[in-house]
Short mmCIF file of C-alpha atoms in Angstrom, two decimals:
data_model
loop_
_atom_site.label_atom_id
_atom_site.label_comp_id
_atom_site.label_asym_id
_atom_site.label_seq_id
_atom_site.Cartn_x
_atom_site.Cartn_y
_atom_site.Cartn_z
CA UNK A 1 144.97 24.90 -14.11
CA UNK A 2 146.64 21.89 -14.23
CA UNK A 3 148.00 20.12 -10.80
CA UNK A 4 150.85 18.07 -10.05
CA UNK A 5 152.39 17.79 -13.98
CA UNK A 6 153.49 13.76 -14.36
CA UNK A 7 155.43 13.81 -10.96
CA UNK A 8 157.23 11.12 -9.73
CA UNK A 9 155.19 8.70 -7.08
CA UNK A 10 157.50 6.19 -6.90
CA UNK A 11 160.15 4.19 -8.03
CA UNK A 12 161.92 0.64 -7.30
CA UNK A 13 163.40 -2.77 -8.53
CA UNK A 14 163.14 -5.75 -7.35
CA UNK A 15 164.22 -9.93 -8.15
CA UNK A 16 161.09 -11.90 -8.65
CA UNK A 17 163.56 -14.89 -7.56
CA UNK A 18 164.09 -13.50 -4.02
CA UNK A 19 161.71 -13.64 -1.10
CA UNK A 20 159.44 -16.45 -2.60
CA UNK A 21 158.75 -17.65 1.75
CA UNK A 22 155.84 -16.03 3.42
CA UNK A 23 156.85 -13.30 5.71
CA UNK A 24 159.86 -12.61 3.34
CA UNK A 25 158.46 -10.84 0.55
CA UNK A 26 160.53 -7.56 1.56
CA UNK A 27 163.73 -9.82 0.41
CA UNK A 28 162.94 -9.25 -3.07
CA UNK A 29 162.84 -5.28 -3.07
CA UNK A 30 166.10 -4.41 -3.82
CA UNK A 31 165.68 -0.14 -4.05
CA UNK A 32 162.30 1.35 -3.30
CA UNK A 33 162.19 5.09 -3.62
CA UNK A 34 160.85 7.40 -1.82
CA UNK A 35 162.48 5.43 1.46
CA UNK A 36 159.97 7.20 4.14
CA UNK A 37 157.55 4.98 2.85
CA UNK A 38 156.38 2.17 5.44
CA UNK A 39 157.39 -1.40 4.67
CA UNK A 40 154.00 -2.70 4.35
CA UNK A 41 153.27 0.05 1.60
CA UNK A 42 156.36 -1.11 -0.13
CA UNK A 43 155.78 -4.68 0.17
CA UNK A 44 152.10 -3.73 -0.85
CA UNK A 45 153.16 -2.07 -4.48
CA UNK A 46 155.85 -4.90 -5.16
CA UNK A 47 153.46 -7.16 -5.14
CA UNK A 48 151.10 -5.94 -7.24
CA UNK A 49 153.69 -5.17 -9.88
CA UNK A 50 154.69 -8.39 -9.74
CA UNK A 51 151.04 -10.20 -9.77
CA UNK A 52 150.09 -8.28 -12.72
CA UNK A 53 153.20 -8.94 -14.76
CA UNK A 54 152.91 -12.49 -14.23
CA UNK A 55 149.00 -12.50 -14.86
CA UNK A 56 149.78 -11.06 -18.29
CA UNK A 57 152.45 -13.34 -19.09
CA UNK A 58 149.82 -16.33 -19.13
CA UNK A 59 148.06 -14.29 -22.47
CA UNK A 60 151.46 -12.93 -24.26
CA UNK A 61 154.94 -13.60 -24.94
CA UNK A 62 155.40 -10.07 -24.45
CA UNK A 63 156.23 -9.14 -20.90
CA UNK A 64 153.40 -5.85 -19.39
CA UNK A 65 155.15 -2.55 -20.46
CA UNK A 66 152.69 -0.37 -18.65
CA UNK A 67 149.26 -0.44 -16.40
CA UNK A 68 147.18 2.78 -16.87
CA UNK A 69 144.91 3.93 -14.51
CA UNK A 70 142.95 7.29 -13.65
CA UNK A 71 145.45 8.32 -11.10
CA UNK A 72 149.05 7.04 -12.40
CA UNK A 73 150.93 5.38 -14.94
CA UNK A 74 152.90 2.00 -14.03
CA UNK A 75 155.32 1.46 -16.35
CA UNK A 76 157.65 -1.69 -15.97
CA UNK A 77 160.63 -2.58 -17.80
CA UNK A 78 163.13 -5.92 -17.43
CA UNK A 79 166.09 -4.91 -18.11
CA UNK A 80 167.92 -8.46 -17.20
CA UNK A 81 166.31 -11.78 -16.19
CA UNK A 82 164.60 -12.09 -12.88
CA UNK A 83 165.36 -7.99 -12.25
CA UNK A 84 162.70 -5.53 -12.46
CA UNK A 85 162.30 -2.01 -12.72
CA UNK A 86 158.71 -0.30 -11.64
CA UNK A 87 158.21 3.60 -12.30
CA UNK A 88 155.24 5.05 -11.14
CA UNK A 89 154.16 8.72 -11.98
CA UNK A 90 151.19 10.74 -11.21
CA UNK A 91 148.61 11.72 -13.69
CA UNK A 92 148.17 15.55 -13.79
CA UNK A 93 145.07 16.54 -13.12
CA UNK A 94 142.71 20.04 -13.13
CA UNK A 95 140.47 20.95 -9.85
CA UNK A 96 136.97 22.21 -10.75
CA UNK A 97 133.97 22.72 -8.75
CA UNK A 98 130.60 20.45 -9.96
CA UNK A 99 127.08 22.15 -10.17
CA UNK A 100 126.37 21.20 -6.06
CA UNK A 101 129.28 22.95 -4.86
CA UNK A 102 131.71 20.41 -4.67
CA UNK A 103 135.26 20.31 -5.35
CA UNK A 104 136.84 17.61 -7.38
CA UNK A 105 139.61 16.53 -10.02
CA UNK A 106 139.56 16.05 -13.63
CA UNK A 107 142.82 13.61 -14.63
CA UNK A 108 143.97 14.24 -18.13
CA UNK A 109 145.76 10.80 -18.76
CA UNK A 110 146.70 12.12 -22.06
CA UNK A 111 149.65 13.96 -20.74
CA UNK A 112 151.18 11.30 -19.48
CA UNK A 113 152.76 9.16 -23.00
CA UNK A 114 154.33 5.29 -21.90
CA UNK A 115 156.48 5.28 -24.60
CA UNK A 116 158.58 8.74 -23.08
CA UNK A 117 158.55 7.23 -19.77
CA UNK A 118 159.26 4.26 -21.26
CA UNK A 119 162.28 5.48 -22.45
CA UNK A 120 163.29 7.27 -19.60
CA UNK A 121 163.20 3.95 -17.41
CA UNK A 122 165.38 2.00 -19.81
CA UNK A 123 168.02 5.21 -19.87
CA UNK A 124 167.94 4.76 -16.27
CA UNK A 125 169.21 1.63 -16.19
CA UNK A 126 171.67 1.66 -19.35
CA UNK A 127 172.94 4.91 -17.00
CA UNK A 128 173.55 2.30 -13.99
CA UNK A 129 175.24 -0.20 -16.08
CA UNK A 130 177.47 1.75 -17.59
CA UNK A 131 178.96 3.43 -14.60
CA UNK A 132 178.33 0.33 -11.92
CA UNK A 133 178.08 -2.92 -14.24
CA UNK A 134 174.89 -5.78 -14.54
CA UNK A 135 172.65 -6.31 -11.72
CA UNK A 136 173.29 -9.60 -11.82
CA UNK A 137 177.16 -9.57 -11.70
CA UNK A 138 177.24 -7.48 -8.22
CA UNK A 139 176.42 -9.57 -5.43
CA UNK A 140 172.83 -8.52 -3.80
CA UNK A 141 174.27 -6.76 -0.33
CA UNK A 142 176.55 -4.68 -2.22
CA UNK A 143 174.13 -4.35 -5.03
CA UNK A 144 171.50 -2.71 -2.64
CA UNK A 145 173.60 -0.17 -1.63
CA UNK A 146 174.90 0.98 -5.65
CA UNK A 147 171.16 1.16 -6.43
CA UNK A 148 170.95 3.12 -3.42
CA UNK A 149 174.04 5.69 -4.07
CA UNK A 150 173.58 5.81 -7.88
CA UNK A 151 170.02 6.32 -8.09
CA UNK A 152 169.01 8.22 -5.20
CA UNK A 153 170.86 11.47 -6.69
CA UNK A 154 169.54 10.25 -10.41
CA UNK A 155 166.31 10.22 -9.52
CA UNK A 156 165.96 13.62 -8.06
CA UNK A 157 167.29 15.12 -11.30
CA UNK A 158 164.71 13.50 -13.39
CA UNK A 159 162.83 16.34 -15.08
CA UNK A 160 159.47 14.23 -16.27
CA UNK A 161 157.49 17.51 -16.79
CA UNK A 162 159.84 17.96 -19.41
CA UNK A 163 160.71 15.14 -20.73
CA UNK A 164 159.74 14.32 -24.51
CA UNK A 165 160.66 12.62 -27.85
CA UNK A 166 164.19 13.22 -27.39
CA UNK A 167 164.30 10.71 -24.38
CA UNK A 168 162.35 8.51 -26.75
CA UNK A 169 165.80 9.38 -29.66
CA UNK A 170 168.31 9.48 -26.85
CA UNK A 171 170.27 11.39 -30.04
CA UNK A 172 173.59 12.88 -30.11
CA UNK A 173 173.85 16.16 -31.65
CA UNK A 174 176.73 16.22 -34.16
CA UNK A 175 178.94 19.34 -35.26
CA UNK A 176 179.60 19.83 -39.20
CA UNK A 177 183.01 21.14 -39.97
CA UNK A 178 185.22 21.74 -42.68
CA UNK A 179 187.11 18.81 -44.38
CA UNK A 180 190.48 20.46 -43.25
CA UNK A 181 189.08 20.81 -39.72
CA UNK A 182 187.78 17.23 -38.91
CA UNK A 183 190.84 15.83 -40.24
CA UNK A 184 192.85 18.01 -38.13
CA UNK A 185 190.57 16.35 -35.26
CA UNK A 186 190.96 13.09 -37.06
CA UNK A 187 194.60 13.44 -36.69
CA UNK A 188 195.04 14.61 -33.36
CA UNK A 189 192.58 11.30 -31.85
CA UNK A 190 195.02 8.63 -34.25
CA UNK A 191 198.21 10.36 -32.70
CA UNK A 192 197.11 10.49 -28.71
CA UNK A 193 196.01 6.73 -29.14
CA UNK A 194 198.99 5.74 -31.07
CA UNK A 195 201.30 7.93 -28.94
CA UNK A 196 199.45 6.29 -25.63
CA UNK A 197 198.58 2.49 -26.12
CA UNK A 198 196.88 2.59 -22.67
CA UNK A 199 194.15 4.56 -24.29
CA UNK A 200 191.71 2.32 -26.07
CA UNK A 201 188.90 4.70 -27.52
CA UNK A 202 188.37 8.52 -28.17
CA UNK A 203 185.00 10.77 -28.11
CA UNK A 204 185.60 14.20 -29.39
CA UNK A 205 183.23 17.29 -28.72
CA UNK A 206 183.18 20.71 -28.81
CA UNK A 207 180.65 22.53 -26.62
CA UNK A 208 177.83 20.00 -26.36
CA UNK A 209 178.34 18.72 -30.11
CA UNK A 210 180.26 15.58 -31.32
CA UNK A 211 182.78 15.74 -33.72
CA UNK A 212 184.54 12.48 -33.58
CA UNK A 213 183.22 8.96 -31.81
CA UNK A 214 185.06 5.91 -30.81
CA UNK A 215 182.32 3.75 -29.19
CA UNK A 216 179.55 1.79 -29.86
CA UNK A 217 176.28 4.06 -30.33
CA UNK A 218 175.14 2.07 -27.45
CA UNK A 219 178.03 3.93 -25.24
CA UNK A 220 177.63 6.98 -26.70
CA UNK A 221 174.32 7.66 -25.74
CA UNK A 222 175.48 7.35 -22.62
CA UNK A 223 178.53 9.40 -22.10
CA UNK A 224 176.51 12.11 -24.36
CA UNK A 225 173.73 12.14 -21.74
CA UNK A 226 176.21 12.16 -18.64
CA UNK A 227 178.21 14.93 -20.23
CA UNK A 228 175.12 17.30 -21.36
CA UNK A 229 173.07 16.32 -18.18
CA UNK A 230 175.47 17.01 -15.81
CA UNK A 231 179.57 17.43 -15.97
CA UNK A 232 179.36 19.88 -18.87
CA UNK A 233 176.99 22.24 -16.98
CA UNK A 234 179.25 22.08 -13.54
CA UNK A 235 182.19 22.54 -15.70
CA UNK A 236 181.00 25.56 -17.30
CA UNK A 237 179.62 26.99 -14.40
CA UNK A 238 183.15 26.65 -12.70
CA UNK A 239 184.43 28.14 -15.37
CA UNK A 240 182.45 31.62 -15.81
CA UNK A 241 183.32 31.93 -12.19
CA UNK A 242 186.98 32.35 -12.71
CA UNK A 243 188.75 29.05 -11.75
CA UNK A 244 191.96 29.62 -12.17
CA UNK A 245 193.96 27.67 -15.03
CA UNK A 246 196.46 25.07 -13.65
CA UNK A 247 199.27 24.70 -16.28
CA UNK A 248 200.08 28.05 -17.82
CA UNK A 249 201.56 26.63 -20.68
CA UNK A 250 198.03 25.61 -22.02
CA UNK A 251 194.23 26.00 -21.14
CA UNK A 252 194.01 21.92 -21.07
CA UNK A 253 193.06 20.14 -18.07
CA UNK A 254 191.50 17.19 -16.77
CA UNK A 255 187.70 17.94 -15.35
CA UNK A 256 187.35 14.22 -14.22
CA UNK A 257 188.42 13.22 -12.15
CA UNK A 258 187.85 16.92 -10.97
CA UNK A 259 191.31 18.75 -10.09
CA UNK A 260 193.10 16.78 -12.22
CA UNK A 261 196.44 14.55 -10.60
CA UNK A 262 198.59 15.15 -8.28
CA UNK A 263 199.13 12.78 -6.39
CA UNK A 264 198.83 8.96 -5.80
CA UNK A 265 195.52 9.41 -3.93
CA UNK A 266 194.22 11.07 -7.19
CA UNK A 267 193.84 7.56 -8.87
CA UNK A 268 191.76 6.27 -6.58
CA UNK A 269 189.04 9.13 -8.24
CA UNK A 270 188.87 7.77 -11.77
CA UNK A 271 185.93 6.58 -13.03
CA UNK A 272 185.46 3.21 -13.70
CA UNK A 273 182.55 2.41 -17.00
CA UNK A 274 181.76 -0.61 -18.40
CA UNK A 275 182.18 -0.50 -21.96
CA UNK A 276 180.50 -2.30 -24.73
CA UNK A 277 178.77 -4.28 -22.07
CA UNK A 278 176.88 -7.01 -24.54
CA UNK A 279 180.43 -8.61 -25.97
CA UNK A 280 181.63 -8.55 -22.63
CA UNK A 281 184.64 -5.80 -23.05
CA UNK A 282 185.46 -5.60 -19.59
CA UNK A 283 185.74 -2.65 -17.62
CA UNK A 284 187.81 0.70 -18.62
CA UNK A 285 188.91 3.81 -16.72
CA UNK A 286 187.32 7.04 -18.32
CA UNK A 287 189.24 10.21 -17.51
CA UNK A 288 187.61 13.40 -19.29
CA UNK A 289 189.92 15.96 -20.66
CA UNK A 290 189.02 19.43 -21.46
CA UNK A 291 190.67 22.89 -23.16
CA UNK A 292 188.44 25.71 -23.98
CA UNK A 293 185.21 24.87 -25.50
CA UNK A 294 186.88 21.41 -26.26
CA UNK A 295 185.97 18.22 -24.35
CA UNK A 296 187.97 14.60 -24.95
CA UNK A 297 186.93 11.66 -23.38
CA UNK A 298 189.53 8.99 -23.06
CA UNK A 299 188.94 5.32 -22.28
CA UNK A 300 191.95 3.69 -20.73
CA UNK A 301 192.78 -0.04 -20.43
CA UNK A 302 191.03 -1.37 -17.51
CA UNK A 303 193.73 -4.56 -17.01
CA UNK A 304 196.42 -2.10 -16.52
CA UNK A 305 196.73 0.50 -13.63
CA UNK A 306 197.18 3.96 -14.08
CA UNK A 307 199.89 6.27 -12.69
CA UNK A 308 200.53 9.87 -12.05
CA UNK A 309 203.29 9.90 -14.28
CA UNK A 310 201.10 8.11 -17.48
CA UNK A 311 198.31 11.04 -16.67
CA UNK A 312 200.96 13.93 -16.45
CA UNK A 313 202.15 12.48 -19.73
CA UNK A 314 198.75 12.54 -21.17
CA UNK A 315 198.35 16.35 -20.28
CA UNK A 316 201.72 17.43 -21.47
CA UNK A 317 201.19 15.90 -24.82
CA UNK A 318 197.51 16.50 -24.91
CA UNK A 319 196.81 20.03 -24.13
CA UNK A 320 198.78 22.48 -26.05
CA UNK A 321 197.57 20.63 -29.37
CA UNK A 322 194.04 20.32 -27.98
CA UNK A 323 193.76 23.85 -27.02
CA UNK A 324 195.32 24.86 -30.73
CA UNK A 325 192.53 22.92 -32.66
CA UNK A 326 189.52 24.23 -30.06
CA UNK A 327 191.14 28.01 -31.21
CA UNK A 328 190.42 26.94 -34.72
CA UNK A 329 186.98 25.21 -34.52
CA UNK A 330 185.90 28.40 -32.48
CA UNK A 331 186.72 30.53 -34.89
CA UNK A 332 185.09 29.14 -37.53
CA UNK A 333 181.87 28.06 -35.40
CA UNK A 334 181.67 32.09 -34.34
CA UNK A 335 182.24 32.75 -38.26
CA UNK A 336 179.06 30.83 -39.24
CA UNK A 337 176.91 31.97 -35.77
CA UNK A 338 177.43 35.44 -36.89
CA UNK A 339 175.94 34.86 -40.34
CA UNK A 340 173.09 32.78 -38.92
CA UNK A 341 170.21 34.80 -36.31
CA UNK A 342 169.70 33.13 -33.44
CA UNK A 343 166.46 34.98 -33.33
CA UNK A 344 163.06 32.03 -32.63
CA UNK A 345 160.74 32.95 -35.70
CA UNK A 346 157.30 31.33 -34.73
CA UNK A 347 156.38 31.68 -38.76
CA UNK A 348 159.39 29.32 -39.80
CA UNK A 349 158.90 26.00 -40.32
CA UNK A 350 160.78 23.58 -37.37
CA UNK A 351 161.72 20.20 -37.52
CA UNK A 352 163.24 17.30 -35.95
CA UNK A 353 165.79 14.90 -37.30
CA UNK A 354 166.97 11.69 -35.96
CA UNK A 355 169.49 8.65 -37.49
CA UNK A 356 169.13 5.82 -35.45
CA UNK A 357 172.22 4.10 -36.81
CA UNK A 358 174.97 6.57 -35.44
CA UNK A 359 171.75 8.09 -33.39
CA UNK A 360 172.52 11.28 -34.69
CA UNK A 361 169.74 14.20 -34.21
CA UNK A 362 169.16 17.50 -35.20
CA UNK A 363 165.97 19.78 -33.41
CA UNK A 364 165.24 23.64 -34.26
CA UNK A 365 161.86 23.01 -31.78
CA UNK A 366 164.50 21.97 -28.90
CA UNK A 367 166.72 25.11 -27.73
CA UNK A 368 169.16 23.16 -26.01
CA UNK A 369 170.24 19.60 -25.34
CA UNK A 370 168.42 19.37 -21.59
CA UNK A 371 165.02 18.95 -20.61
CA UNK A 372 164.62 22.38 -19.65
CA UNK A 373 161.26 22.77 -21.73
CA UNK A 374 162.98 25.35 -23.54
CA UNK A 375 160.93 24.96 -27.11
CA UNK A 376 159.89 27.08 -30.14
CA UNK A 377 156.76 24.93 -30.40
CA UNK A 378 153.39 24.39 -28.14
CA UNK A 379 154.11 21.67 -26.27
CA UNK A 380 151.23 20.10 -26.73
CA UNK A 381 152.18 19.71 -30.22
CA UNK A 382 155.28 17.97 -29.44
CA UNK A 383 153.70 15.18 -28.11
CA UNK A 384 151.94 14.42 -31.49
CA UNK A 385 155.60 13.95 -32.29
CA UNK A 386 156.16 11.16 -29.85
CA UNK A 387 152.72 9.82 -30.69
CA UNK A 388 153.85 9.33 -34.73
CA UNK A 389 156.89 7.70 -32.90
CA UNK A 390 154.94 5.65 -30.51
CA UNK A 391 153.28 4.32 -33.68
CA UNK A 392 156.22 4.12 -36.06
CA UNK A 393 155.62 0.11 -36.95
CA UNK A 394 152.59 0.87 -38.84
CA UNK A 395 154.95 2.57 -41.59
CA UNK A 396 156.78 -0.10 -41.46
CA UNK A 397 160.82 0.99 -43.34
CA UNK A 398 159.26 3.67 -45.78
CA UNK A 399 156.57 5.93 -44.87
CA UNK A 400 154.71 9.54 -44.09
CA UNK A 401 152.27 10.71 -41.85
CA UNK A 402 150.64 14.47 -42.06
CA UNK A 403 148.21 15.32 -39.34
CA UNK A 404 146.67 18.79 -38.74
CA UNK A 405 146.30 19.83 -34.75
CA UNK A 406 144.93 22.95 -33.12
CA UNK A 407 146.44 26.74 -33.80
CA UNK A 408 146.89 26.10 -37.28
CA UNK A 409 149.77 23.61 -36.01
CA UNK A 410 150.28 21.29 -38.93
CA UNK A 411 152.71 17.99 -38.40
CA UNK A 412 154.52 16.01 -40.82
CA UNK A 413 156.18 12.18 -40.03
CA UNK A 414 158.58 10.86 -42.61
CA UNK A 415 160.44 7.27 -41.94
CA UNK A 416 163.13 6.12 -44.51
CA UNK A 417 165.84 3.30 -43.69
CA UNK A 418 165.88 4.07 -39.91
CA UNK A 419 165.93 7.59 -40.00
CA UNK A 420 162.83 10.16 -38.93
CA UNK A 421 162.19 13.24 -39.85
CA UNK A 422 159.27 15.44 -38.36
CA UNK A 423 158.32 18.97 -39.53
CA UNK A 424 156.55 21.34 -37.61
CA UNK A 425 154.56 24.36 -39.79
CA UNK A 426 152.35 27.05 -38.11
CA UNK A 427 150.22 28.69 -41.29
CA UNK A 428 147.06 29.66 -41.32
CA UNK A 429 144.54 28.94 -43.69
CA UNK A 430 147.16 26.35 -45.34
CA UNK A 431 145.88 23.25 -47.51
CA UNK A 432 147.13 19.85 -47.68
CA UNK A 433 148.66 20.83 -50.89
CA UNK A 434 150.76 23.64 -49.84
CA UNK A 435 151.69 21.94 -46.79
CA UNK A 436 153.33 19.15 -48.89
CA UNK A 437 154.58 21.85 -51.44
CA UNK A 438 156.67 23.57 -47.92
CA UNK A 439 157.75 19.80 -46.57
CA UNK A 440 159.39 19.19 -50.18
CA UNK A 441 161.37 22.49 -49.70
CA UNK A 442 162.65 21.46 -46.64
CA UNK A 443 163.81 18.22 -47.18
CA UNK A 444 165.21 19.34 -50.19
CA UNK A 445 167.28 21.44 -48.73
CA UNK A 446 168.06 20.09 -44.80
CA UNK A 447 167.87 16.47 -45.99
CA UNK A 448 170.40 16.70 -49.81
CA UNK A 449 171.70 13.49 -49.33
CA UNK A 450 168.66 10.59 -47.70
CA UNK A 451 166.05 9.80 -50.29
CA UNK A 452 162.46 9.44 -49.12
CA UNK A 453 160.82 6.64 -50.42
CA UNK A 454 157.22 7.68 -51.88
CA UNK A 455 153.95 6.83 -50.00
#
């Protein structure tokens, strides 16, 4: 039985500029999680992070990405100059008795994969930026305490058991609809913005599933992850308990800030997000509207301040239409569930799709959006998944990988112009012919309109 699966040992970030003096080393940590640990432990683990980075710096250009040993995985990540981030996880292990009686561990380092946790590091700190700004713009006393309010919480919702190749895609999961439908969406995003020149972009989504995008894919990886991971959930959860609706007129309301306005002291709730951080946008308020299963986030101009009466506006005009269209889009999306089983076939083929340029995915082995471990598939056989990805450079634009695993698991990798797309069959006593014969099918008919280049 395995122990301890991938658990987190520690965490922390530190400026290799700061505490350079002898008896000042602690200077330079800047968050260290868990805090119970003594300062000479912390001091301890710093420094060996940062020895070992700068040891390998003298043979590559490349800065250390990770330091594996029989007990953990480092993994290290600089997200700006002179700032470092250090996660350290536990490698699960398996206790077993030897032949003399005696009780030890067997570590299986293979469930542990750097490029997942390497993922999961950087997400971490595209999370902080986003909602705090750069490292290096906040000065360091006040920056100590954000990394201490913002990542504290983070950090104990990390779910690294269950974390897999969609941490690695960091994919949005898009909803098809109608022509008549998106434009009605279409339509109602050009008239808010153009009705409210305070509001500077638009994301659209219904449920957990984007219909319309104003931001950079960048952002939206964000926001999708901050929605799915947490507001969403809370929302919903409110919701099924009966909160009561505050304008009768319409099921529309703002969920964040939560309660919506009401007075001046509501401003001081809006969230503040740095948008488009690498051309140096500036900062933006982001107020989330929601009616139904319909959620609209809105990115006001940060230069100007918000009042009760420009937010009261924003509802009036905002909800009745947005609780018509989310009517509509319901009705068809129950239309096309009820012709579709929601029933988890092991037999049928599953796949994964991802676009990195609008970073678009689509997953039939994934039952939801979280990292739940809710999947159709051995999991086992999902990390062959990120393994193809891990290795993606030797296909270099155009390429295919098929692999056959254990249980009669067979796994297909296709690349073509930046998109993936791996397929997942379960068939006994299949051959490399019909396996190919089954992939065709499906790409033929999940993947119509991208070409894959030929081997």
């Amino acid at each position: 039985m395995i122990k301890n699966e991938c658990e987190l040992n520690a965490f922390f970030i530190f400026n290799s500029t700061l505490g350079s003096d002898e008896g000042q080393e602690n200077e330079k940590i800047l968050y260290y999680y868990p805090d119970d640990v003594d300062v000479e432990t912390k001091k301890m683990n710093v420094g060996l992070c940062e020895a070992i980075i700068k040891f390998t710096a003298s043979f590559s250009i490349d800065n250390c990405e990770s330091l594996h040993t029989q007990r953990t995985r480092q993994i290290f990540h600089q997200p700006e100059k002179d700032f470092w981030m250090v996660m350290i996880v536990n490698v699960p292990f398996v206790e077993k008795t030897s032949i003399e009686g005696m009780k030890y561990h067997e570590y299986h380092g293979d469930q542990v994969q750097t490029n997942v946790l390497k993922s999961v590091l950087a997400a971490a700190h595209r999370m902080f930026r986003f909602f705090t700004g750069s490292f290096k713009e906040i000065p360091m006393d006040a920056l100590k305490r954000k990394l201490d309010n913002f990542f504290l919480p983070y950090l104990q919702q990390l779910n690294l058991p269950y974390c897999d190749i969609l941490n690695v895609f960091q994919g949005v999961q898009y909803l098809p609809l109608d022509r008549l439908s998106f434009l009605k969406v279409q339509c109602l995003i050009n008239l808010i913005e153009a009705h409210f020149s305070e509001i500077k972009q638009s994301v659209f989504f219904y449920n957990d599933q984007l219909i319309w995008n104003g931001i950079s894919p960048d952002d939206l990886q964000v926001v999708y992850k901050y929605l799915v991971g947490s507001l969403l959930p809370a929302q919903i959860e409110n919701e099924l308990q009966g909160r009561p609706q505050v304008n009768a007129q319409h099921f529309g309301c703002f969920i964040s800030p939560p309660g919506g306005f009401h007075q001046a002291s509501d401003l001081f709730k809006i969230t503040k997000v740095h948008l488009n951080y690498d051309t140096n946008v500036g900062v933006s308020y982001l107020v989330i509207y929601r009616a139904l299963a319909a959620t609209v986030c809105f990115f006001i101009d940060g230069d100007i301040n918000p009042t009760i009466e420009l937010m009261q506006k924003i509802d009036a005009f905002v909800g009745p239409q947005l609780t018509s269209i989310a009517s509509e889009i319901g009705e068809q999306c129950g239309k096309e569930s009820s012709s579709v089983t929601n029933q988890v076939d092991q037999a049928t083929p599953k796949y994964l799709y991802f676009n990195q340029l609008n970073v678009a995915y689509k997953s039939t082995v994934h039952l939801d959006n979280r990292c739940s471990g809710n999947i159709s598939v051995h999991s086992d056989v999902l990390k062959l998944v990120a393994d193809i990805n891990s290795d993606r450079k030797s296909l270099e634009k155009y390429g295919e990988i098929t692999m056959k695993a254990g249980n009669d698991y067979w796994l297909v990798g296709k690349v073509s112009n930046q998109r993936e797309f791996y397929i997942i069959i379960q068939q006994k006593n299949a051959n490399l012919k019909e396996i190919h014969e089954e992939v065709k099918k499906i790409c033929d008919s999940k993947l119509k309109t991208i070409f894959f280049y030929p081997v």
